mmCIF file of C-alpha atoms and ligand atoms in Angstrom:
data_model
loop_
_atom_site.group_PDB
_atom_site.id
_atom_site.type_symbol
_atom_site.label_atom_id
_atom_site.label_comp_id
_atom_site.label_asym_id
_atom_site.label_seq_id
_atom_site.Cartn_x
_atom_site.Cartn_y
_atom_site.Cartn_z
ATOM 1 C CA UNK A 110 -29.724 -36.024 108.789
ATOM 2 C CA UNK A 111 -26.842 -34.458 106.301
ATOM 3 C CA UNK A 112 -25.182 -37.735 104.290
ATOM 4 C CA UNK A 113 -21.856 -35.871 106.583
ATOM 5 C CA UNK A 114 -23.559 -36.520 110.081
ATOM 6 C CA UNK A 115 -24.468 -39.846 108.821
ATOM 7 C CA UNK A 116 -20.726 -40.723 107.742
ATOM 8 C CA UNK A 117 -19.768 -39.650 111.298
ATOM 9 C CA UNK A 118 -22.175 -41.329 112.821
ATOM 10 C CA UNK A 119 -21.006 -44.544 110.979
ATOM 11 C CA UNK A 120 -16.983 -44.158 111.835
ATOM 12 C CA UNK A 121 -18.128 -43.670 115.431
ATOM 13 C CA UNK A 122 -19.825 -46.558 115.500
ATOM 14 C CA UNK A 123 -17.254 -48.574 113.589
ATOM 15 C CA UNK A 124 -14.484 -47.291 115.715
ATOM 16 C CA UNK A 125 -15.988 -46.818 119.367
ATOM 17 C CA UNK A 126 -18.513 -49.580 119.798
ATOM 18 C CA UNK A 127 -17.132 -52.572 121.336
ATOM 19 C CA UNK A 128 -14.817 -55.085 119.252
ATOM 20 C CA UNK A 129 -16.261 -54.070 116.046
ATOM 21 C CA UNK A 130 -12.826 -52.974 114.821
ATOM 22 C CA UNK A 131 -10.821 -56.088 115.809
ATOM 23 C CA UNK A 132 -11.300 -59.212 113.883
ATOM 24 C CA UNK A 133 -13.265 -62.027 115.477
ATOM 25 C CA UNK A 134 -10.575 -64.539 115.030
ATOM 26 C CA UNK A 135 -6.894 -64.765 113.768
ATOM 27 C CA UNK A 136 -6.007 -66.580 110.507
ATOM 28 C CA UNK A 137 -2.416 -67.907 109.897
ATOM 29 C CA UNK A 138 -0.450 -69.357 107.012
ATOM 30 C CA UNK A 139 2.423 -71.021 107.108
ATOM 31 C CA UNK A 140 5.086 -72.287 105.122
ATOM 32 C CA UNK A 141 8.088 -74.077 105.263
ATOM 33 C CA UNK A 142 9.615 -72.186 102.262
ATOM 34 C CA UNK A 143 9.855 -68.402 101.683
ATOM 35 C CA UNK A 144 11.220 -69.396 98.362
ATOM 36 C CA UNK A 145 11.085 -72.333 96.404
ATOM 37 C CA UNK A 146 12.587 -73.725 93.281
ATOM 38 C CA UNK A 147 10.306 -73.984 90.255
ATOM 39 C CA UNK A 148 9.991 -77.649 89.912
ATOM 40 C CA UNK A 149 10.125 -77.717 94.209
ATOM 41 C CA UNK A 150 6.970 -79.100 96.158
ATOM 42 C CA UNK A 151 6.967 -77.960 100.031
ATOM 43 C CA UNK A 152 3.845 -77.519 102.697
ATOM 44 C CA UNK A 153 1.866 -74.613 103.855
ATOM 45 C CA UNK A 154 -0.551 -74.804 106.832
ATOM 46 C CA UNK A 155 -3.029 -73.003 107.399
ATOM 47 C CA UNK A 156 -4.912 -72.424 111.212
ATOM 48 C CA UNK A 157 -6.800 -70.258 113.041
ATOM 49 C CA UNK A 158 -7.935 -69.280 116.482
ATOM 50 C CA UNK A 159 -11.781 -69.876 115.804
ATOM 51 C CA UNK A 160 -12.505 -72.798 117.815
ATOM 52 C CA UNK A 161 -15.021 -74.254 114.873
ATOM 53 C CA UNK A 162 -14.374 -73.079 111.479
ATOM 54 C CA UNK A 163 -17.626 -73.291 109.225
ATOM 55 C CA UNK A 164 -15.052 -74.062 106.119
ATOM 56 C CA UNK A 165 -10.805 -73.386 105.555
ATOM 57 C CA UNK A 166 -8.841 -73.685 102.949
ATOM 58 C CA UNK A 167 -5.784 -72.411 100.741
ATOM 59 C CA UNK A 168 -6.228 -70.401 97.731
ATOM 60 C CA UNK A 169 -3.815 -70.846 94.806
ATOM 61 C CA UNK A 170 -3.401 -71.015 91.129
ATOM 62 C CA UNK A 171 -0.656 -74.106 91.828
ATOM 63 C CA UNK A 172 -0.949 -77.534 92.169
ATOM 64 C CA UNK A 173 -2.206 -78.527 95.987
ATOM 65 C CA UNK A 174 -3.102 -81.098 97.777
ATOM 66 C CA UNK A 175 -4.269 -82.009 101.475
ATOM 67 C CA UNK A 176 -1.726 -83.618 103.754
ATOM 68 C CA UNK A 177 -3.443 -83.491 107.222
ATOM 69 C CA UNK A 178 -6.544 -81.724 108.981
ATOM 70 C CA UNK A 179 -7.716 -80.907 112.596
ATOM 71 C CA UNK A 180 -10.900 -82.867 113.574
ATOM 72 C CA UNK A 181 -12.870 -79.866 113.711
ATOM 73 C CA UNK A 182 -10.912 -78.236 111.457
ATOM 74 C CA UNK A 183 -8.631 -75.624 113.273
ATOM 75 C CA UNK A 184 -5.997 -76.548 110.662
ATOM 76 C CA UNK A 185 -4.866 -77.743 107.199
ATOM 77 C CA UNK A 186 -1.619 -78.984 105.970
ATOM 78 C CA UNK A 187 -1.058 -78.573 102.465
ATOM 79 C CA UNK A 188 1.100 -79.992 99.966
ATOM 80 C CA UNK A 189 2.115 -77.256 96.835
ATOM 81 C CA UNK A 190 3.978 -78.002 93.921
ATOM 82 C CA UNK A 191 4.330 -76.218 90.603
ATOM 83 C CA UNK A 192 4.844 -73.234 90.850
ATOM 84 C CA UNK A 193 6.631 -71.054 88.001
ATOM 85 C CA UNK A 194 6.523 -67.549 89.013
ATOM 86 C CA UNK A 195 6.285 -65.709 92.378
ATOM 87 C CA UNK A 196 2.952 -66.549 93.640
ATOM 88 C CA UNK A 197 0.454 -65.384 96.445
ATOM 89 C CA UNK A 198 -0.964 -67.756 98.701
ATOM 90 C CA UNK A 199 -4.311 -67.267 101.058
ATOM 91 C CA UNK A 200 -5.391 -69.627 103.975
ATOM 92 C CA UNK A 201 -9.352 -68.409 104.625
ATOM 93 C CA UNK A 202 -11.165 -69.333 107.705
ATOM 94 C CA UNK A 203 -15.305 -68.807 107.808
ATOM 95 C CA UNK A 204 -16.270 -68.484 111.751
ATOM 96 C CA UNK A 205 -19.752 -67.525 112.751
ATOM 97 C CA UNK A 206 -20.575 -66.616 109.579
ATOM 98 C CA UNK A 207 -17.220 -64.366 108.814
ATOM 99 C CA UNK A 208 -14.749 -64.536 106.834
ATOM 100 C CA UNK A 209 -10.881 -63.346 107.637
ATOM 101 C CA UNK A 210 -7.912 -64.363 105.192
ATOM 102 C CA UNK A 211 -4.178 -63.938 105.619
ATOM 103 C CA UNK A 212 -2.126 -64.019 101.804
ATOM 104 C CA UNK A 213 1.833 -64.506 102.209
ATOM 105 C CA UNK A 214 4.313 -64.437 98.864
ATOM 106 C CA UNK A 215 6.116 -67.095 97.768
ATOM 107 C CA UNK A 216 9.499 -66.245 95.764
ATOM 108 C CA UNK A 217 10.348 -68.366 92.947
ATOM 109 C CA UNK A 218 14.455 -68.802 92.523
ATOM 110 C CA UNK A 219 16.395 -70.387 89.529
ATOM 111 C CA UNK A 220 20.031 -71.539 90.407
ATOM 112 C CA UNK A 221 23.041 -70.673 88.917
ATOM 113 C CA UNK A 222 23.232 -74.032 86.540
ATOM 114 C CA UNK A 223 25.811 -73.311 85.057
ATOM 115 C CA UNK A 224 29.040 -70.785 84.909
ATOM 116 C CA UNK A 225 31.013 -70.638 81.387
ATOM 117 C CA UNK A 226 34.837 -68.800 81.627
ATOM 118 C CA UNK A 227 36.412 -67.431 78.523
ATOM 119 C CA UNK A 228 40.236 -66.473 78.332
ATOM 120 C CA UNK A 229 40.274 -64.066 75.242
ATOM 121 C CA UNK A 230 43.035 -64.672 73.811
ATOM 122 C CA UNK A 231 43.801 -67.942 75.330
ATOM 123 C CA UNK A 232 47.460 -67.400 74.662
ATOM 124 C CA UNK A 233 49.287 -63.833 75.275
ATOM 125 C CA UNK A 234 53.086 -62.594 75.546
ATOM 126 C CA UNK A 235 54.029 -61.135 78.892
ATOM 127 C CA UNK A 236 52.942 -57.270 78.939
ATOM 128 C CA UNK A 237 49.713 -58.056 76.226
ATOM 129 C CA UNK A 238 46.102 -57.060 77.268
ATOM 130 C CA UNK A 239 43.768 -59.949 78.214
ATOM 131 C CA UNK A 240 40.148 -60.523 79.167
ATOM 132 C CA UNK A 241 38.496 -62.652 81.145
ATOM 133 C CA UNK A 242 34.272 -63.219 80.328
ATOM 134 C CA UNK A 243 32.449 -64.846 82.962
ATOM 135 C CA UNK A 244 28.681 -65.940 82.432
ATOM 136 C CA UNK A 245 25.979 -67.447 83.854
ATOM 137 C CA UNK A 246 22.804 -69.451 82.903
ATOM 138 C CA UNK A 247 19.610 -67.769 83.466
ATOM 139 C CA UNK A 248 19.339 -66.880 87.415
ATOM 140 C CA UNK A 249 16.739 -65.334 89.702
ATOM 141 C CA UNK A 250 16.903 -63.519 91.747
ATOM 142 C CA UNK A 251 19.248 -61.221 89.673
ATOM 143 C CA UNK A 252 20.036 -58.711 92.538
ATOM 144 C CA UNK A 253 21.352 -61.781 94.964
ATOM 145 C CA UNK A 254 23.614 -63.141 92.669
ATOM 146 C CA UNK A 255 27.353 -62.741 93.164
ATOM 147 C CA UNK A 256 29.986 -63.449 90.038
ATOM 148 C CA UNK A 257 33.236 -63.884 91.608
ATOM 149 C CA UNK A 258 36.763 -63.891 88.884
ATOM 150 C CA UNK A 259 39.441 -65.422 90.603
ATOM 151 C CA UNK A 260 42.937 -66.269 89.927
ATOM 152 C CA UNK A 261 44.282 -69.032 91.887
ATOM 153 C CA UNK A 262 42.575 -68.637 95.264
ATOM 154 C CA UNK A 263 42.749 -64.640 94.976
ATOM 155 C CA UNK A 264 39.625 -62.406 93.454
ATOM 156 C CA UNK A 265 40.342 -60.073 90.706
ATOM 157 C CA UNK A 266 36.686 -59.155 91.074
ATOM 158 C CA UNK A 267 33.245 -59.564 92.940
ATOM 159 C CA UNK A 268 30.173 -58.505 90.787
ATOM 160 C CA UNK A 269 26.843 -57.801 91.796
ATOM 161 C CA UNK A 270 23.830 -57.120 89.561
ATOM 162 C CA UNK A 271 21.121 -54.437 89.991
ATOM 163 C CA UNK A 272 17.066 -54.558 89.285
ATOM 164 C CA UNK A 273 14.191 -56.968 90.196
ATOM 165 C CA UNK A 274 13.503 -58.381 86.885
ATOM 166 C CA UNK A 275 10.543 -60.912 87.452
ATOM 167 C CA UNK A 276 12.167 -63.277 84.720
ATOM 168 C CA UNK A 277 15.238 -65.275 85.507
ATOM 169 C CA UNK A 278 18.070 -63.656 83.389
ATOM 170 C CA UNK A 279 21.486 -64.458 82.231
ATOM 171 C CA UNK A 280 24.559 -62.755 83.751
ATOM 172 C CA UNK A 281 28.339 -61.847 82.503
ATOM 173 C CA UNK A 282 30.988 -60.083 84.068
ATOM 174 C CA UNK A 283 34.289 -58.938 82.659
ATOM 175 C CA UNK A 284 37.850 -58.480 83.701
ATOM 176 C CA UNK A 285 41.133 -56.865 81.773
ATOM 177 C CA UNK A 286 44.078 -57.554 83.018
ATOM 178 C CA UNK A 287 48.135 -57.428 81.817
ATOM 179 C CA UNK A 288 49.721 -60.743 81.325
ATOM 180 C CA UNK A 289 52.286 -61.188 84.017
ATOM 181 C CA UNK A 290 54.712 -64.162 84.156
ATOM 182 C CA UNK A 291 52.396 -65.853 86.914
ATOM 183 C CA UNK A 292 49.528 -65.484 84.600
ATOM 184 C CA UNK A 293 49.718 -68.737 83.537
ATOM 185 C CA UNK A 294 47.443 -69.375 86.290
ATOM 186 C CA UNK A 295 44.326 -71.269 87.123
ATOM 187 C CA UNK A 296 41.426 -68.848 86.176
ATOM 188 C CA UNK A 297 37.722 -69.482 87.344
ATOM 189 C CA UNK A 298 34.474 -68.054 88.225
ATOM 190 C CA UNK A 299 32.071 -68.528 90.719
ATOM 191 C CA UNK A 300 28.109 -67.690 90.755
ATOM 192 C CA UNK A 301 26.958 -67.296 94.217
ATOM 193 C CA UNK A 302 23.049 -66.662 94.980
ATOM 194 C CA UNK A 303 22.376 -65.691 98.774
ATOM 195 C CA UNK A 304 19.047 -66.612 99.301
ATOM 196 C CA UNK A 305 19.603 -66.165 102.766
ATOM 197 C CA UNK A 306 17.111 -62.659 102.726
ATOM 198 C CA UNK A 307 14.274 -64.814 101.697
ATOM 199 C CA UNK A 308 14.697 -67.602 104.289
ATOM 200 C CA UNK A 309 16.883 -69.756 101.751
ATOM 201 C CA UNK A 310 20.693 -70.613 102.111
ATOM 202 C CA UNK A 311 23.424 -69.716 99.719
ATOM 203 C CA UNK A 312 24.456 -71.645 96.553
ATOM 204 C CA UNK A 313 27.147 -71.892 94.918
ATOM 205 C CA UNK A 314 28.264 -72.771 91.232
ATOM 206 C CA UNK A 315 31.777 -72.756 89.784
ATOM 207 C CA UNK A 316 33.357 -72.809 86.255
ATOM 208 C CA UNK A 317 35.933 -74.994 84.687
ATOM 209 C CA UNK A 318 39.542 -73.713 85.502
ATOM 210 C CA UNK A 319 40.862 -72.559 82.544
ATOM 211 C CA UNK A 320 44.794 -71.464 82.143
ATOM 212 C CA UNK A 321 45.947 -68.669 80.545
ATOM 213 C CA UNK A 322 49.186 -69.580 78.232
ATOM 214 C CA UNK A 323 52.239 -66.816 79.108
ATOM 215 C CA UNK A 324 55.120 -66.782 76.386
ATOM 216 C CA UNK A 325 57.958 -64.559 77.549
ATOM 217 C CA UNK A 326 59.221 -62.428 74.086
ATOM 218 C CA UNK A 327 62.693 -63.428 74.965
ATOM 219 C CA UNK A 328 62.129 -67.370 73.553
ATOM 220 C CA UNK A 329 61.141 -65.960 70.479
ATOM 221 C CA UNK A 330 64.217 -63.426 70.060
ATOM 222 C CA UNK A 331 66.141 -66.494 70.668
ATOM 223 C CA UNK A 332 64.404 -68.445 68.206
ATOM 224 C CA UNK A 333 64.849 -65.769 65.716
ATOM 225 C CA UNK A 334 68.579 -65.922 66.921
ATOM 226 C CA UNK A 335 68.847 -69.545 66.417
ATOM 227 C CA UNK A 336 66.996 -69.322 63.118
ATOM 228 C CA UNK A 337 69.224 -67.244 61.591
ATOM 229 C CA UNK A 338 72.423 -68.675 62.877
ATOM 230 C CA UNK A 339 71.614 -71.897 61.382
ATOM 231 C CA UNK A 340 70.555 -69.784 57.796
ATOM 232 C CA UNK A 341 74.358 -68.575 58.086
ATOM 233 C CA UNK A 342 75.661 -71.425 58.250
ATOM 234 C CA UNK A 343 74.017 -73.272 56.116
ATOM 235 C CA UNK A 344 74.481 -70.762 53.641
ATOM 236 C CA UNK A 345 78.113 -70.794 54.227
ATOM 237 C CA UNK A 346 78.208 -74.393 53.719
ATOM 238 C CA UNK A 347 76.578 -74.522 50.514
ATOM 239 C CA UNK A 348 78.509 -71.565 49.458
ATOM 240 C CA UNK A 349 82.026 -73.390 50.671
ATOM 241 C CA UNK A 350 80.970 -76.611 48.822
ATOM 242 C CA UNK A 351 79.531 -75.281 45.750
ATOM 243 C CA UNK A 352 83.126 -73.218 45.435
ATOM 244 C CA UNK A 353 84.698 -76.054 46.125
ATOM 245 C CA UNK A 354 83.526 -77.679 43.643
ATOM 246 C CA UNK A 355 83.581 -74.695 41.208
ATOM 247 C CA UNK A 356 87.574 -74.162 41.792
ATOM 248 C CA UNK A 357 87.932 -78.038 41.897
ATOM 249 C CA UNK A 358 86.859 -78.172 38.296
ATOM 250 C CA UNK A 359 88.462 -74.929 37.139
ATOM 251 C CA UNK A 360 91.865 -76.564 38.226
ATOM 252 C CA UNK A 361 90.913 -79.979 36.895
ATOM 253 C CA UNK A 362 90.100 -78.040 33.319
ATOM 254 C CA UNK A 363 93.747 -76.082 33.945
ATOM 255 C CA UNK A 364 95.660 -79.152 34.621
ATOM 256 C CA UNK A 365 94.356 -81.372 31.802
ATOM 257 C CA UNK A 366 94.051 -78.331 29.162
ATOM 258 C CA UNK A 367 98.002 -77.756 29.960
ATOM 259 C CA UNK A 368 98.797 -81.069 29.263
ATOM 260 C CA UNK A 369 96.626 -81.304 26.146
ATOM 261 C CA UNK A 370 98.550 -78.137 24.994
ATOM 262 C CA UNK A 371 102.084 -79.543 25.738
ATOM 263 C CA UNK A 372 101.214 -83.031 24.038
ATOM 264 C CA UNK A 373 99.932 -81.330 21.080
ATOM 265 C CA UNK A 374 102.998 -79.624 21.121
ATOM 266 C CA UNK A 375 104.975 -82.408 21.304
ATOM 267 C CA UNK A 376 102.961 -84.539 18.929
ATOM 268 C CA UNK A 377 103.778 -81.330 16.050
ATOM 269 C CA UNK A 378 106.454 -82.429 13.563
ATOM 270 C CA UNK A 379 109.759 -80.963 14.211
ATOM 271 C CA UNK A 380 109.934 -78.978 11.022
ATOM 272 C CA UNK A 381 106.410 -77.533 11.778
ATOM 273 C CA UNK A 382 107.424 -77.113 15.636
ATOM 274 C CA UNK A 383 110.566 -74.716 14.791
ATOM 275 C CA UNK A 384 108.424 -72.578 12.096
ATOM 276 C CA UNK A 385 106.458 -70.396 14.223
ATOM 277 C CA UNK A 386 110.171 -68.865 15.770
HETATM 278 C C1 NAG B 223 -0.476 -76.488 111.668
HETATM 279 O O1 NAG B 223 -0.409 -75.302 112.476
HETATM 280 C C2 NAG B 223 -1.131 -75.413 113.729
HETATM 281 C C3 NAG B 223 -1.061 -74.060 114.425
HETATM 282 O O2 NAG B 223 0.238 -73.579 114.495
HETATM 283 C C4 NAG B 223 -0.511 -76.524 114.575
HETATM 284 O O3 NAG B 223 -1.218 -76.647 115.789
HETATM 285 C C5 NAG B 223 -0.573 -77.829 113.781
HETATM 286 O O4 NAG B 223 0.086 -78.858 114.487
HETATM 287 C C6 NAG B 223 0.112 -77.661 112.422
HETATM 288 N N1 NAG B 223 -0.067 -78.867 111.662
HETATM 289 C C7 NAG B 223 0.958 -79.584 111.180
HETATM 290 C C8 NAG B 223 0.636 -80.827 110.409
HETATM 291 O O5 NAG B 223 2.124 -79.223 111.343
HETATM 292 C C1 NAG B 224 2.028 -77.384 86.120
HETATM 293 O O1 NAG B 224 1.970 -76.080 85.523
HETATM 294 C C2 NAG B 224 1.822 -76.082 84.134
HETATM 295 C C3 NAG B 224 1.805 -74.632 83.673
HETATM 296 O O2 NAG B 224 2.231 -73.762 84.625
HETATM 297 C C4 NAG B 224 0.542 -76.814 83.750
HETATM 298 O O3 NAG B 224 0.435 -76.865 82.349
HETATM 299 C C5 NAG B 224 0.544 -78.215 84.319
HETATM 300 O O4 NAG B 224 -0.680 -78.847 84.059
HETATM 301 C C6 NAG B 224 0.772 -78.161 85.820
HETATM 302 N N1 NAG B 224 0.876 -79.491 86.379
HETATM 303 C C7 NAG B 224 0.244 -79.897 87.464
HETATM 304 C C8 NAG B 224 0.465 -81.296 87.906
HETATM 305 O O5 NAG B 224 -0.508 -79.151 88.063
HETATM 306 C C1 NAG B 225 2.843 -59.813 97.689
HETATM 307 O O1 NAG B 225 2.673 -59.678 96.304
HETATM 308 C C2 NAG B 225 1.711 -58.718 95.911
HETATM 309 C C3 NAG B 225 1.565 -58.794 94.397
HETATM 310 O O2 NAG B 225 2.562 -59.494 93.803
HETATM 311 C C4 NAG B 225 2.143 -57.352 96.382
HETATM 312 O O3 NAG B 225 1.202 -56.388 96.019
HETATM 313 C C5 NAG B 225 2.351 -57.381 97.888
HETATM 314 O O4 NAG B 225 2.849 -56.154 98.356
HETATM 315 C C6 NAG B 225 3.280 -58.494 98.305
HETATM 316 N N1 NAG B 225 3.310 -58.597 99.760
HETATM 317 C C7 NAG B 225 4.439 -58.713 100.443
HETATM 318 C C8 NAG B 225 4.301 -58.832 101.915
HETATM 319 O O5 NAG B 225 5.540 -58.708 99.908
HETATM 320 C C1 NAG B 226 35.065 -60.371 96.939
HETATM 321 O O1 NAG B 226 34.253 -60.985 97.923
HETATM 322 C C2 NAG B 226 34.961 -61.842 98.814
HETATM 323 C C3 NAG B 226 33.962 -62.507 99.738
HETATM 324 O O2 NAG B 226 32.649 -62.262 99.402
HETATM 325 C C4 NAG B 226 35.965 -61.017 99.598
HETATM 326 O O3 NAG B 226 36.705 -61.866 100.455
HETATM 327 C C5 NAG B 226 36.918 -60.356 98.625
HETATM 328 O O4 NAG B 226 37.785 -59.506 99.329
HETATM 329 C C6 NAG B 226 36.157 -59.533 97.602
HETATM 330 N N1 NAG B 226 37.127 -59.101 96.623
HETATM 331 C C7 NAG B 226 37.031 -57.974 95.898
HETATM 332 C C8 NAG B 226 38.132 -57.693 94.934
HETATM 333 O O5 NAG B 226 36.083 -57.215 96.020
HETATM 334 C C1 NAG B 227 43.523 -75.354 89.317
HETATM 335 O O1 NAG B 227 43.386 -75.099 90.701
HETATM 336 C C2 NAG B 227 42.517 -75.982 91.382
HETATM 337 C C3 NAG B 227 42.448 -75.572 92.826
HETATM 338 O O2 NAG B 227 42.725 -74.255 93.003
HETATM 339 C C4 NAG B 227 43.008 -77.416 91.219
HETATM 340 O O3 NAG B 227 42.096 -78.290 91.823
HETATM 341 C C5 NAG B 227 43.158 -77.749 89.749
HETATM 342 O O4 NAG B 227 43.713 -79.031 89.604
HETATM 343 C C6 NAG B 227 44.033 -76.731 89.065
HETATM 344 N N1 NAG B 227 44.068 -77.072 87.637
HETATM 345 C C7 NAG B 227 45.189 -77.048 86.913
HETATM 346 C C8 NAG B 227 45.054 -77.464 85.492
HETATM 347 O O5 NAG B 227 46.253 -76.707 87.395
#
């Protein structure tokens, strides 16, 4: 026979003799997490349909440990911990001398621990440029996570994040707005990571409130106003007393230098006081 006929001969086999094709028995793995946080311990069992398993067991590079078993061995309960990366699990079954496995994936999350708001500047005039920075400890997974920049109860913005990096990673998001008079609002942030696709729930983080400082121009032209008003006067004031004082003195000198002349004058000799005509 041709090595072709033989192939054929083997596929027919495989395919059209009798339950050769299906497995013997079923394996199943199950877990009470889909994803788990790193320092997280949760249970897997695993079972089958093979009325008396030879041997059974899980298969993992984690931490594990036995919870509970069927008397004959039908199922194990595990307990995992440890994990610090997504992971692959396998429950294997031996029945009858064969083997069947069943692997499931086990997600790894990190939370959003913490969510850091910047006002930049913290203080503007109305009409001036501002931004607001929003960013997050290192999350995962990046592509559920949610930054949300709100002022007062309204969002500015809702920003999502791209990729399937396998590390966690840190996140920022960024905002410019216009100082308007009600600017000097609440500001905050909030991380949201829906876990919800990988059997998880949603959590949520939130920033400090921070508030944004509004000045309104006009105070200052009216400070400059008042500034200078009270330069005026105060000039004026030194100005009115120093002359004041200046002209005081002048007529003082007048007065008494008059006088000096006239007694001199008077003091002359008679003779010597008609001699000058
Ligand atoms: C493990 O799974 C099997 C099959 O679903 C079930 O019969 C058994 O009660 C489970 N064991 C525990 C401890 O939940
Ligand atoms: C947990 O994992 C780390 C490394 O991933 C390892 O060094 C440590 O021994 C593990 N601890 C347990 C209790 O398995
Ligand atoms: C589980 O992970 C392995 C390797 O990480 C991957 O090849 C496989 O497709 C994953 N299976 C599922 C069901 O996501
Ligand atoms: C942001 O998301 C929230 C809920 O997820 C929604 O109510 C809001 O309208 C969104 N805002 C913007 C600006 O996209
Ligand atoms: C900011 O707003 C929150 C609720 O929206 C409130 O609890 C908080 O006290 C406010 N902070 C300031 C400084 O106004």
């Amino acid at each position: 026979m041709s090595s072709f006929a033989c192939w054929s001969l083997f596929l027919l086999i495989l395919f059209y003799s009798p339950g050769s094709g299906e497995k013997a028995f079923e394996v199943y793995i199950r877990s009470e997490k889909q994803i788990v946080e790193a320092t997280e311990s949760w249970k897997i069992n695993c079972s089958t349909s093979c009325a008396a398993p030879d041997v059974g067991g899980l298969e993992t590079p984690t931490h594990k440990i036995i919870l509970d078993e069927h008397p004959q061995g039908k199922w194990k309960q595990f307990l995992v911990s440890n994990v610090s990366k997504d992971t692959v699990f396998l429950c294997h079954f031996t029945c009858s001398g064969k083997q069947e496995s069943k692997s499931l994936n086990i997600s790894v999350y990190q939370p959003p621990a913490q969510v850091t708001l910047k006002l930049q500047p913290p203080r503007v005039f109305v009409g001036e440029v501002f931004t607001i920075e929003c960013t997050v400890s290192p999350v995962k997974p990046l592509e559920r996570l949610t930054l949300s920049l709100l002022r007062g109860r309204e969002t500015l913005k809702n920003q999502t994040f791209g990729g399937a990096e396998t590390v966690p990673q840190e996140a920022t998001a960024t905002f410019n707005s216009t100082a308007l008079k009600k600017d000097g609002l609440n500001f905050s942030c909030q991380a949201e990571l829906d876990l919800r696709p990988h059997g998880g729930y949603i959590i949520r983080s939130i920033s400090e409130y921070q508030i944004l400082e509004v000045y309104e121009p006009m105070q200052d032209n009216q400070m400059v106003i008042i500034i200078v008003v009270v330069s005026i006067l105060l000039f004026l004031f030194v100005t009115s007393v120093l002359l004041c004082f200046i002209f005081g003195q002048h007529w003082h000198r007048r007065r008494t230098g008059t006088y000096g002349v006239l007694a001199a004058w008077r003091r002359l000799p008679r003779a010597l006081r008609a001699r000058p005509e």
